[in-house]
Coordinates of C-alpha atoms in Angstrom, one line a residue:
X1 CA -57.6 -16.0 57.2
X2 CA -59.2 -19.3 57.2
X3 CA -60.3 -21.2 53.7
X4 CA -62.8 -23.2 53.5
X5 CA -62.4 -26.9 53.1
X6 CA -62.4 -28.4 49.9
X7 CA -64.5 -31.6 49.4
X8 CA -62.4 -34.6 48.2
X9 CA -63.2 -35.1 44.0
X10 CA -60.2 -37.4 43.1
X11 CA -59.0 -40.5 45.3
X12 CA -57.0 -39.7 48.1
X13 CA -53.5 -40.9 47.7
X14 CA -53.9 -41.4 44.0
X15 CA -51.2 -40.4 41.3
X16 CA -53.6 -39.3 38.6
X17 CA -50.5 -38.7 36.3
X18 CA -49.0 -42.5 36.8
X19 CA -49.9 -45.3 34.0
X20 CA -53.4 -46.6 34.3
X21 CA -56.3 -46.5 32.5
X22 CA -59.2 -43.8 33.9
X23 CA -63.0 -44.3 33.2
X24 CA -64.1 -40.4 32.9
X25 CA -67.9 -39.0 32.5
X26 CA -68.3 -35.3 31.9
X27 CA -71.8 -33.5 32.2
X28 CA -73.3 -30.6 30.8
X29 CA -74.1 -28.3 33.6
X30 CA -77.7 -28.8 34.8
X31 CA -77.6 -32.3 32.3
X32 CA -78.9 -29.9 29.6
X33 CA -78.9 -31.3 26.1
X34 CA -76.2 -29.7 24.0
X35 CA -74.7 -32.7 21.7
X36 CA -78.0 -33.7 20.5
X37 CA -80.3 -36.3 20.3
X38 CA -80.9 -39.9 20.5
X39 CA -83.5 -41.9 18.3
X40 CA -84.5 -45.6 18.2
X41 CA -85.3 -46.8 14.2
X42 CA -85.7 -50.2 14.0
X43 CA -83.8 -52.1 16.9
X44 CA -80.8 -49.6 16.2
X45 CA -80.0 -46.2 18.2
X46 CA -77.9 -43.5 16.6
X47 CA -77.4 -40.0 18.0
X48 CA -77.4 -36.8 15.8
X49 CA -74.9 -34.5 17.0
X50 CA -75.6 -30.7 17.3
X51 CA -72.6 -28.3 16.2
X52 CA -71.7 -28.4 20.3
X53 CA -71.8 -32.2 20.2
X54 CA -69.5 -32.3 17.1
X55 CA -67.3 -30.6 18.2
X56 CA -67.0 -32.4 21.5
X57 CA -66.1 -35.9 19.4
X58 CA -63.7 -34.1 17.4
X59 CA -62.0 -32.6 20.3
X60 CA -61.9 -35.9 22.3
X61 CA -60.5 -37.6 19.0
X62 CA -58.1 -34.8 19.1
X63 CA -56.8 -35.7 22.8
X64 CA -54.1 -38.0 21.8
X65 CA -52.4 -35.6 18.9
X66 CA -52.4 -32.8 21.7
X67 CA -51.0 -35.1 24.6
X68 CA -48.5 -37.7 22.9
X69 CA -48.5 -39.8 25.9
X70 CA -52.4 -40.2 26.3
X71 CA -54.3 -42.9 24.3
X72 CA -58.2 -43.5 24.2
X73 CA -60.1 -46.4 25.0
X74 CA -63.8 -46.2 23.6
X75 CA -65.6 -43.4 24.1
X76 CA -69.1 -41.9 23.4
X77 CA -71.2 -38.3 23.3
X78 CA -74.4 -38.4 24.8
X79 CA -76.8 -35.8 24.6
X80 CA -75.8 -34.0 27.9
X81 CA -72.7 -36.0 28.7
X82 CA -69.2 -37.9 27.7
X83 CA -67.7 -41.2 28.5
X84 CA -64.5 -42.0 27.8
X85 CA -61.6 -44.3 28.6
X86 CA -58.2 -42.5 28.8
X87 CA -55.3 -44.5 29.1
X88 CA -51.5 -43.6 30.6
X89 CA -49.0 -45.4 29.9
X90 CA -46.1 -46.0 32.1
X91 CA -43.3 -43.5 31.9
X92 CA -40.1 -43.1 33.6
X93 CA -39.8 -39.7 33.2
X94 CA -43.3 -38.0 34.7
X95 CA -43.1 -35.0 36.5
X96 CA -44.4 -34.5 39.6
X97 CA -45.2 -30.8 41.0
X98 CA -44.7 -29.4 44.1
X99 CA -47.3 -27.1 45.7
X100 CA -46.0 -23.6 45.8
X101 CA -46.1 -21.6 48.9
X102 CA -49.2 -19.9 48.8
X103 CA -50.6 -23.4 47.7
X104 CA -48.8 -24.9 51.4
X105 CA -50.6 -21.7 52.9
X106 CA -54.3 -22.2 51.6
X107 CA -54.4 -25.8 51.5
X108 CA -51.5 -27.5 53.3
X109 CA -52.5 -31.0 53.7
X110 CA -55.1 -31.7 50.7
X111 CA -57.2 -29.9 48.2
X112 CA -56.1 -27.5 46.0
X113 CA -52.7 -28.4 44.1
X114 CA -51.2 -26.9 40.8
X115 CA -52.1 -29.3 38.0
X116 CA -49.5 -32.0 37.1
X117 CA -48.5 -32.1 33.6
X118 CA -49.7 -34.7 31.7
X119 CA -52.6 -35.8 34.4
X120 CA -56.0 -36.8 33.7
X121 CA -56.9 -33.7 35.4
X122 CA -54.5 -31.4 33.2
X123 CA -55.9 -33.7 29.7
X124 CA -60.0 -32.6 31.6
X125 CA -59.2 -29.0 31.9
X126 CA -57.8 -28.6 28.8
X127 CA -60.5 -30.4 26.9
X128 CA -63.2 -28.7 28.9
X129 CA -61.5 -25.4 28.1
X130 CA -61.3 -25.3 24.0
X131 CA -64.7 -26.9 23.8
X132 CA -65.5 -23.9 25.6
X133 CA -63.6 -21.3 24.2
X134 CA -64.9 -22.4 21.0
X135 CA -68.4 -22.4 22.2
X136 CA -67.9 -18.7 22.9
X137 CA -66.1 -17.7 20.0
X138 CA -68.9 -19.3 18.1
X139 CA -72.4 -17.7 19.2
X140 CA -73.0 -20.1 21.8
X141 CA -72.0 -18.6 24.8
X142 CA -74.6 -20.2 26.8
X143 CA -73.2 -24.0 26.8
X144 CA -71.5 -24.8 30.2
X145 CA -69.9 -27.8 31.4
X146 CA -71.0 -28.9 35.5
X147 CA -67.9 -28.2 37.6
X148 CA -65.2 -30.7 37.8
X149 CA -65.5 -34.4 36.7
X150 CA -66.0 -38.3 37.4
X151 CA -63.3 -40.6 37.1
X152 CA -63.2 -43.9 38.2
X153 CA -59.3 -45.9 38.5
X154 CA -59.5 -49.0 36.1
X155 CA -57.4 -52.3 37.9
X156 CA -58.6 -55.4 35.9
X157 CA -58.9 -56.9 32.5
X158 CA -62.7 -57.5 33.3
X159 CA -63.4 -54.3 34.8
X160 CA -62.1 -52.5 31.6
X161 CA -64.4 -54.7 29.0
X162 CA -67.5 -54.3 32.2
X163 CA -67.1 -50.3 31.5
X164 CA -65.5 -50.4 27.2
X165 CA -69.4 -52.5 27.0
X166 CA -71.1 -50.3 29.1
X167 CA -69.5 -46.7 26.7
X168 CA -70.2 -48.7 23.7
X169 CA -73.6 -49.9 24.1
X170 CA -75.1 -46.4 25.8
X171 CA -76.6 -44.9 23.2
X172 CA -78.5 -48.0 22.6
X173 CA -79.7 -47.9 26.7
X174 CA -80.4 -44.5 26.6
X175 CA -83.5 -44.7 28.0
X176 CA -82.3 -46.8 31.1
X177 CA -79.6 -43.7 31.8
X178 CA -79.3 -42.2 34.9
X179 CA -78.9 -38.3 32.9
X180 CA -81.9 -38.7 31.1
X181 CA -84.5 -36.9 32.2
X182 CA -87.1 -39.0 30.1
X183 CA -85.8 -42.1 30.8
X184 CA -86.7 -44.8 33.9
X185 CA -83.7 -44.5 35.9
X186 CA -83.7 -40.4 35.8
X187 CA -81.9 -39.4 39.3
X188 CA -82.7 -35.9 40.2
X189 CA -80.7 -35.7 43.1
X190 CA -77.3 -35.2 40.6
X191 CA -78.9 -32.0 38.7
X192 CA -76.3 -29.9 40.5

């Protein structure tokens, strides 16, 4: 039987479990405004969280009590999307996983791989997953993340203030945002 091939998400060659800090954006799916909404009063821009959006800062708060090893950088809930900085530090003692065999049977060479405790990906899909649950549990059954995630590797000082700047100061540029479908900048070509 023959799978089809999996497109690339995650940098090839890249240890997503090893120390490093990871800038990661999360999207609703089809950029539909679940955590609320942005207004502009007097020079200053504040968001109003819905229940959804709430809960979605409490669980990212919640990221470091549930994996000891992860710490935040600054972070931020849009109205149809996350940012957030999550740093790993160095450890000795990371476990790595190997693929089983039906993993070296479907994908030998790349693509789909068991998650690896401790990973960006494994903090993602477990955040992703209770906000979820809970959505369901809670009469809003509706609310669905888009499929996988962006990450981008942090390597310099300057890079991590260029993007801590850019999370802090979104709200505030909201209208400039690539996911707003009101704003200047609106792409539609990343509705998917």
């Amino acid at each position: 039987m023959v799978y089809k091939k999996h497109k690339q998400y995650r940098l090839p060659g890249s240890d997503y479990s090893a120390s490093g800090d990871y800038f990661i954006t999360i999207c609703t799916k089809d950029r539909y405004h679940h955590f609320g909404k942005i207004s502009l009063i007097k020079k200053a821009a504040t968001i109003t969280l819905t229940d959804i959006g709430s809960l979605v800062a409490e669980s990212i708060a919640a990221i470091p009590a549930k994996f000891k090893h992860v710490t935040l950088g600054e972070t931020v809930v849009m109205p149809n999307h996350i940012h957030l900085i999550i740093s790993i530090p160095f450890s000795a003692g990371m476990a790595t996983s190997k693929p089983s065999p039906l993993q070296q049977t479907i994908a030998p060479y790349k693509g789909l791989k068991p998650l690896t405790p401790g990973s960006v990906s494994s903090v993602i899909n477990h955040f992703k997953g209770h906000v979820k649950k809970w959505c369901n549990a809670n009469g809003y059954d509706y609310f669905k993340w888009q499929p996988r995630f962006h990450d981008h590797i942090i390597r310099s000082s300057s890079s991590y203030n260029r993007i801590s700047n850019y999370i802090a100061n979104n709200v505030f540029n909201w209208a400039l945002d690539e996911n707003n479908q009101d704003g200047k900048r609106f792409r539609r070509d990343i509705r998917t």
